[in-house]
Amino acid sequence: MNIIRRTLLAATAALALTAQLQSASAEEVTFNIGYQPIVEPSRVPQADGAYEKATGARINWQKFDGGADVIAAIASGSLDIGYVGSSPLAAAASRELPVETIFVVGLISEAEALAVKSVSKPEELAGKKIATPFVSTAHYSLLTALKHWKVDPKSVEILNLRPPEIAAAWERGDIDGAYVWDPVLAQLKKSATVLATSADVAEWGGPTFDAWIVSKKFAEEHPDVVTAFVKVTGDATAAYRANPDAWNANSPEAEKIARLTGAKPEEVPSLLKGYTFPTIEEQAGAALLGGGTAKAVADTSAFLLEQGKIPAALSDYSPYVSTRWVAGAAKLTH
């Protein structure tokens, strides 16, 4: 009996030690996320610490002002997950950076636009100073709009400025306009005219979107973390989609989003309406990660190549888009 008892005690102790080691191992996972101060639902779980709770990991959140900087950080190995627009994503995939698109955050509509002063029609843009962050969705949309209007981009002085720099240049009167996103766009619109939005550009054949991407190396090493990350993001989208009116100016959600983006709480409800936010269930469909996203990246890459912004385009962009993570997250939901 004593031998059996000692054996059971040893086995129990071993199981307890294994559980402790597994728990310690989970706690020791630290990863880096690059986000942008853009008004969208996943700012709420970010503010709440929900990502840390779901993944069981320590997260270093790093703020970036543009997707090109996020891509550079992922390429250097200093980021594991990053928030980018479709244009930086296309540029990264075209250079065969080992990343995967894991969640389409939002299809850009009114949230990005060309705001100008002393310009009432496209042909008046010639000779004007128009700022935009290069290789961003806004830059792509600006070039697409100029092409649609048959305005030679070389006739416009296009300046490479990040959103905070655009806001400062606008206040100083150094620029005549900018193609940029909220919340800086909202600031410009107080004293500007909107010549075109990204909803217009989408109709002209240049749809844009924002997405979360992951380093393939990190995804291979920590699949459960990536799935949990996508689940939390999807839950935030679902909460907003279920009752957008509840995310009003006085809501906790608006306060949290404002805190992380620099927008004013009263601006948050209208800024959220500048996007279409797909649910977890919609993500894997043919219109998005199941096919449409790769096609949009390919179309964007073809345009960037035509504009001389990338050295070459790939024949297939599907390796840079995956339904695996939303499918896994959907199983956790049900």
Short mmCIF file of C-alpha atoms in Angstrom, two decimals:
data_model
loop_
_atom_site.label_atom_id
_atom_site.label_comp_id
_atom_site.label_asym_id
_atom_site.label_seq_id
_atom_site.Cartn_x
_atom_site.Cartn_y
_atom_site.Cartn_z
CA MET A 1 0.00 0.00 0.00
CA ASN A 2 2.84 2.37 0.85
CA ILE A 3 4.50 1.70 -2.51
CA ILE A 4 1.24 2.36 -4.34
CA ARG A 5 0.64 5.48 -2.24
CA ARG A 6 4.16 6.77 -2.87
CA THR A 7 3.77 6.07 -6.60
CA LEU A 8 0.47 7.97 -6.72
CA LEU A 9 1.94 10.86 -4.77
CA ALA A 10 4.93 10.98 -7.12
CA ALA A 11 2.65 10.89 -10.15
CA THR A 12 0.47 13.65 -8.69
CA ALA A 13 3.53 15.75 -7.93
CA ALA A 14 4.85 15.19 -11.44
CA LEU A 15 1.52 16.28 -12.96
CA ALA A 16 1.47 19.36 -10.76
CA LEU A 17 5.03 20.23 -11.76
CA THR A 18 4.16 19.76 -15.44
CA ALA A 19 1.16 22.07 -15.06
CA GLN A 20 3.34 24.65 -13.33
CA LEU A 21 5.96 24.45 -16.05
CA GLN A 22 3.32 24.78 -18.77
CA SER A 23 1.84 27.77 -16.96
CA ALA A 24 5.29 29.34 -16.55
CA SER A 25 6.03 28.67 -20.20
CA ALA A 26 2.83 30.47 -21.26
CA GLU A 27 3.67 33.41 -19.02
CA GLU A 28 7.15 33.60 -20.52
CA VAL A 29 5.82 34.12 -24.06
CA THR A 30 6.42 37.76 -24.91
CA PHE A 31 5.58 39.21 -28.27
CA ASN A 32 5.43 42.57 -29.97
CA ILE A 33 2.41 44.13 -31.67
CA GLY A 34 2.62 47.21 -33.86
CA TYR A 35 -0.66 49.14 -33.92
CA GLN A 36 -1.73 52.40 -35.50
CA PRO A 37 -3.89 55.06 -33.78
CA ILE A 38 -6.84 54.30 -36.04
CA VAL A 39 -10.42 54.36 -34.77
CA GLU A 40 -11.64 50.76 -34.97
CA PRO A 41 -13.17 48.17 -32.58
CA SER A 42 -10.00 46.30 -31.55
CA ARG A 43 -8.73 49.36 -29.70
CA VAL A 44 -11.22 48.40 -26.95
CA PRO A 45 -9.78 44.96 -26.06
CA GLN A 46 -6.33 46.51 -26.42
CA ALA A 47 -7.25 49.06 -23.75
CA ASP A 48 -8.86 46.38 -21.57
CA GLY A 49 -5.89 44.01 -21.61
CA ALA A 50 -8.10 41.35 -23.22
CA TYR A 51 -5.38 40.24 -25.63
CA GLU A 52 -3.00 39.51 -22.77
CA LYS A 53 -5.68 37.56 -20.91
CA ALA A 54 -6.68 35.48 -23.96
CA THR A 55 -3.16 34.68 -25.10
CA GLY A 56 -1.66 34.21 -21.64
CA ALA A 57 1.34 36.15 -22.90
CA ARG A 58 3.08 39.42 -22.26
CA ILE A 59 2.54 41.92 -25.07
CA ASN A 60 4.65 44.92 -25.94
CA TRP A 61 2.34 47.34 -27.77
CA GLN A 62 4.17 49.74 -30.08
CA LYS A 63 2.47 52.66 -31.80
CA PHE A 64 3.26 53.48 -35.45
CA ASP A 65 2.03 56.31 -37.64
CA GLY A 66 2.02 54.39 -40.91
CA GLY A 67 2.01 50.91 -42.39
CA ALA A 68 5.37 51.28 -44.11
CA ASP A 69 7.02 51.67 -40.68
CA VAL A 70 5.14 48.61 -39.39
CA ILE A 71 6.38 46.55 -42.35
CA ALA A 72 9.96 47.71 -41.77
CA ALA A 73 9.71 46.68 -38.10
CA ILE A 74 8.37 43.22 -38.99
CA ALA A 75 11.13 42.82 -41.59
CA SER A 76 13.74 43.66 -38.94
CA GLY A 77 12.28 41.09 -36.55
CA SER A 78 11.20 43.64 -33.95
CA LEU A 79 7.46 43.02 -34.47
CA ASP A 80 5.49 39.77 -34.55
CA ILE A 81 2.01 41.09 -35.38
CA GLY A 82 1.28 44.38 -37.13
CA TYR A 83 -1.58 46.59 -38.31
CA VAL A 84 -1.19 47.68 -41.94
CA GLY A 85 -3.17 48.95 -44.88
CA SER A 86 -3.55 47.04 -48.12
CA SER A 87 -0.93 49.10 -49.97
CA PRO A 88 1.94 48.47 -47.49
CA LEU A 89 0.82 44.84 -47.37
CA ALA A 90 1.04 44.61 -51.18
CA ALA A 91 4.50 46.17 -51.15
CA ALA A 92 5.67 43.74 -48.44
CA ALA A 93 4.26 40.67 -50.18
CA SER A 94 5.76 41.77 -53.49
CA ARG A 95 9.14 41.79 -51.78
CA GLU A 96 8.31 38.29 -50.43
CA LEU A 97 8.43 39.28 -46.77
CA PRO A 98 7.33 36.15 -44.84
CA VAL A 99 4.00 37.39 -43.46
CA GLU A 100 0.37 36.28 -43.50
CA THR A 101 -2.80 38.34 -43.43
CA ILE A 102 -4.82 36.97 -40.52
CA PHE A 103 -7.73 39.41 -40.17
CA VAL A 104 -9.26 42.10 -42.38
CA VAL A 105 -10.03 44.81 -39.85
CA GLY A 106 -12.03 47.13 -42.06
CA LEU A 107 -12.83 48.04 -45.63
CA ILE A 108 -11.95 51.71 -45.91
CA SER A 109 -14.76 54.03 -46.95
CA GLU A 110 -15.14 57.57 -45.60
CA ALA A 111 -12.30 57.07 -43.09
CA GLU A 112 -9.68 58.19 -45.63
CA ALA A 113 -10.04 61.11 -47.99
CA LEU A 114 -8.36 63.87 -49.96
CA ALA A 115 -8.92 67.09 -48.02
CA VAL A 116 -7.92 70.34 -49.74
CA LYS A 117 -8.15 74.12 -49.51
CA SER A 118 -8.39 76.58 -52.41
CA VAL A 119 -9.17 73.67 -54.73
CA SER A 120 -12.67 73.01 -56.03
CA LYS A 121 -12.01 70.55 -58.86
CA PRO A 122 -9.34 67.95 -59.68
CA GLU A 123 -7.63 69.90 -62.48
CA GLU A 124 -6.78 72.62 -59.95
CA LEU A 125 -4.48 70.20 -58.12
CA ALA A 126 -1.64 70.91 -60.58
CA GLY A 127 1.11 72.83 -58.81
CA LYS A 128 -0.38 72.21 -55.35
CA LYS A 129 1.42 70.65 -52.39
CA ILE A 130 -0.46 67.50 -51.38
CA ALA A 131 0.84 65.39 -48.50
CA THR A 132 0.31 61.69 -47.81
CA PRO A 133 2.29 58.90 -46.12
CA PHE A 134 4.12 57.13 -48.96
CA VAL A 135 3.24 53.48 -49.71
CA SER A 136 0.12 53.78 -47.52
CA THR A 137 -3.47 53.07 -48.52
CA ALA A 138 -3.96 56.85 -48.68
CA HIS A 139 -1.01 57.20 -51.09
CA TYR A 140 -2.43 54.42 -53.28
CA SER A 141 -5.88 56.05 -53.22
CA LEU A 142 -4.41 59.45 -54.11
CA LEU A 143 -2.58 58.02 -57.12
CA THR A 144 -5.68 56.06 -58.16
CA ALA A 145 -7.82 59.21 -57.93
CA LEU A 146 -5.32 61.25 -59.99
CA LYS A 147 -5.30 58.52 -62.63
CA HIS A 148 -9.12 58.48 -62.68
CA TRP A 149 -9.18 62.26 -63.06
CA LYS A 150 -6.46 62.11 -65.74
CA VAL A 151 -4.27 64.43 -63.65
CA ASP A 152 -0.52 63.80 -64.13
CA PRO A 153 0.96 62.97 -60.69
CA LYS A 154 4.14 64.78 -61.75
CA SER A 155 2.14 68.01 -62.00
CA VAL A 156 1.32 67.76 -58.30
CA GLU A 157 3.94 68.21 -55.57
CA ILE A 158 3.26 65.07 -53.54
CA LEU A 159 4.99 65.16 -50.15
CA ASN A 160 5.78 62.17 -47.94
CA LEU A 161 4.50 63.09 -44.46
CA ARG A 162 3.16 60.96 -41.60
CA PRO A 163 -0.26 61.87 -40.14
CA PRO A 164 1.06 63.94 -37.18
CA GLU A 165 3.36 65.80 -39.60
CA ILE A 166 0.41 66.40 -41.93
CA ALA A 167 -1.62 67.91 -39.09
CA ALA A 168 1.24 70.25 -38.18
CA ALA A 169 1.95 71.23 -41.81
CA TRP A 170 -1.74 71.96 -42.36
CA GLU A 171 -1.88 74.23 -39.31
CA ARG A 172 1.22 76.09 -40.51
CA GLY A 173 -0.21 76.50 -43.99
CA ASP A 174 2.68 74.59 -45.57
CA ILE A 175 0.46 72.29 -47.66
CA ASP A 176 -2.61 72.72 -49.84
CA GLY A 177 -4.11 69.37 -49.01
CA ALA A 178 -3.59 65.82 -47.87
CA TYR A 179 -4.87 62.33 -48.48
CA VAL A 180 -4.92 60.91 -44.96
CA TRP A 181 -7.02 58.96 -42.48
CA ASP A 182 -8.89 59.67 -39.27
CA PRO A 183 -8.45 61.12 -36.72
CA VAL A 184 -6.12 63.58 -38.52
CA LEU A 185 -8.58 63.70 -41.43
CA ALA A 186 -11.33 64.84 -39.07
CA GLN A 187 -9.06 67.66 -37.92
CA LEU A 188 -8.38 68.78 -41.50
CA LYS A 189 -12.04 68.64 -42.52
CA LYS A 190 -12.86 71.44 -40.10
CA SER A 191 -11.21 73.89 -42.52
CA ALA A 192 -11.01 71.87 -45.74
CA THR A 193 -13.05 70.61 -48.67
CA VAL A 194 -13.16 66.86 -49.36
CA LEU A 195 -12.41 66.24 -53.02
CA ALA A 196 -12.71 62.44 -52.85
CA THR A 197 -13.05 59.68 -50.24
CA SER A 198 -11.80 56.12 -50.38
CA ALA A 199 -15.41 55.06 -50.98
CA ASP A 200 -15.20 57.02 -54.25
CA VAL A 201 -11.83 55.49 -55.09
CA ALA A 202 -13.22 51.99 -54.45
CA GLU A 203 -15.90 52.68 -57.06
CA TRP A 204 -13.14 53.78 -59.47
CA GLY A 205 -11.48 50.38 -59.09
CA GLY A 206 -9.13 50.97 -56.13
CA PRO A 207 -10.63 49.42 -52.97
CA THR A 208 -8.48 49.59 -49.84
CA PHE A 209 -8.57 47.91 -46.46
CA ASP A 210 -6.74 47.63 -43.14
CA ALA A 211 -5.55 44.28 -41.79
CA TRP A 212 -3.65 42.51 -39.08
CA ILE A 213 -0.66 40.52 -40.35
CA VAL A 214 1.67 38.10 -38.59
CA SER A 215 5.25 37.01 -39.09
CA LYS A 216 5.10 33.44 -40.43
CA LYS A 217 7.89 32.45 -38.05
CA PHE A 218 5.91 33.65 -35.03
CA ALA A 219 2.73 32.00 -36.33
CA GLU A 220 4.49 28.65 -36.71
CA GLU A 221 5.98 28.87 -33.22
CA HIS A 222 2.84 30.15 -31.43
CA PRO A 223 -0.30 29.11 -33.36
CA ASP A 224 -2.50 29.17 -30.23
CA VAL A 225 -1.47 32.76 -29.51
CA VAL A 226 -2.33 33.87 -33.05
CA THR A 227 -5.71 32.12 -32.96
CA ALA A 228 -6.51 33.71 -29.59
CA PHE A 229 -5.48 37.11 -30.94
CA VAL A 230 -7.85 36.73 -33.91
CA LYS A 231 -10.66 35.54 -31.61
CA VAL A 232 -10.39 38.66 -29.43
CA THR A 233 -10.29 40.90 -32.51
CA GLY A 234 -13.34 39.17 -33.97
CA ASP A 235 -15.24 39.49 -30.71
CA ALA A 236 -14.63 43.24 -30.70
CA THR A 237 -15.93 43.56 -34.26
CA ALA A 238 -18.98 41.46 -33.39
CA ALA A 239 -19.74 43.64 -30.35
CA TYR A 240 -19.67 46.78 -32.48
CA ARG A 241 -21.64 45.24 -35.34
CA ALA A 242 -24.31 43.94 -32.96
CA ASN A 243 -25.07 47.38 -31.54
CA PRO A 244 -23.13 50.27 -33.11
CA ASP A 245 -25.41 52.84 -31.47
CA ALA A 246 -24.19 51.68 -28.05
CA TRP A 247 -20.70 52.89 -28.96
CA ASN A 248 -21.84 56.49 -28.58
CA ALA A 249 -19.81 59.51 -27.50
CA ASN A 250 -20.48 58.82 -23.80
CA SER A 251 -19.75 55.09 -23.93
CA PRO A 252 -16.76 53.35 -22.30
CA GLU A 253 -15.85 52.08 -25.77
CA ALA A 254 -15.56 55.61 -27.18
CA GLU A 255 -13.43 56.68 -24.20
CA LYS A 256 -11.01 53.75 -24.67
CA ILE A 257 -10.73 54.26 -28.42
CA ALA A 258 -10.16 57.98 -27.93
CA ARG A 259 -7.45 57.31 -25.35
CA LEU A 260 -5.45 55.11 -27.75
CA THR A 261 -5.98 57.11 -30.94
CA GLY A 262 -6.01 60.76 -29.97
CA ALA A 263 -9.51 61.21 -31.36
CA LYS A 264 -12.12 62.98 -29.23
CA PRO A 265 -14.80 60.72 -27.70
CA GLU A 266 -17.52 62.67 -29.47
CA GLU A 267 -15.80 62.01 -32.82
CA VAL A 268 -15.53 58.24 -32.35
CA PRO A 269 -19.07 57.21 -33.46
CA SER A 270 -18.83 59.00 -36.81
CA LEU A 271 -15.23 57.87 -37.38
CA LEU A 272 -16.24 54.23 -36.85
CA LYS A 273 -18.82 54.65 -39.61
CA GLY A 274 -15.98 55.43 -42.02
CA TYR A 275 -15.26 51.69 -42.28
CA THR A 276 -17.11 48.46 -42.98
CA PHE A 277 -15.98 45.95 -40.34
CA PRO A 278 -16.28 42.27 -41.42
CA THR A 279 -17.21 39.67 -38.80
CA ILE A 280 -15.28 36.44 -38.12
CA GLU A 281 -17.87 34.57 -40.19
CA GLU A 282 -17.44 36.94 -43.15
CA GLN A 283 -13.63 36.88 -42.99
CA ALA A 284 -13.15 33.41 -44.53
CA GLY A 285 -15.62 34.01 -47.38
CA ALA A 286 -14.71 34.35 -51.05
CA ALA A 287 -14.93 38.15 -50.85
CA LEU A 288 -12.18 38.40 -48.24
CA LEU A 289 -9.53 35.99 -46.95
CA GLY A 290 -11.02 33.17 -49.02
CA GLY A 291 -9.97 34.87 -52.26
CA GLY A 292 -10.92 38.53 -52.56
CA THR A 293 -8.16 39.81 -50.28
CA ALA A 294 -5.41 38.12 -52.30
CA LYS A 295 -6.93 39.54 -55.50
CA ALA A 296 -7.07 43.04 -53.99
CA VAL A 297 -3.41 42.73 -52.95
CA ALA A 298 -2.52 41.56 -56.48
CA ASP A 299 -4.41 44.46 -58.08
CA THR A 300 -2.76 46.93 -55.70
CA SER A 301 0.66 45.46 -56.47
CA ALA A 302 0.06 45.78 -60.21
CA PHE A 303 -0.76 49.45 -59.73
CA LEU A 304 2.27 50.04 -57.49
CA LEU A 305 4.47 48.40 -60.13
CA GLU A 306 2.98 50.63 -62.81
CA GLN A 307 3.74 53.65 -60.61
CA GLY A 308 7.32 52.47 -60.02
CA LYS A 309 6.75 52.02 -56.27
CA ILE A 310 7.82 48.34 -56.22
CA PRO A 311 10.46 46.56 -58.37
CA ALA A 312 8.28 43.58 -59.34
CA ALA A 313 4.90 41.92 -58.75
CA LEU A 314 4.22 38.27 -57.98
CA SER A 315 2.07 35.90 -60.02
CA ASP A 316 0.27 34.66 -56.88
CA TYR A 317 -0.42 36.49 -53.61
CA SER A 318 -2.44 33.73 -51.92
CA PRO A 319 0.53 32.58 -49.75
CA TYR A 320 0.29 35.95 -47.99
CA VAL A 321 -3.35 35.49 -46.99
CA SER A 322 -4.72 32.75 -44.73
CA THR A 323 -8.17 31.61 -43.57
CA ARG A 324 -6.61 29.29 -40.98
CA TRP A 325 -6.69 31.74 -38.13
CA VAL A 326 -10.26 33.01 -38.54
CA ALA A 327 -11.43 29.41 -38.97
CA GLY A 328 -9.70 28.45 -35.72
CA ALA A 329 -11.08 31.49 -33.93
CA ALA A 330 -14.61 30.71 -35.17
CA LYS A 331 -14.37 27.25 -33.56
CA LEU A 332 -13.48 28.90 -30.24
CA THR A 333 -16.57 31.09 -30.61
CA HIS A 334 -19.03 28.21 -31.00
#
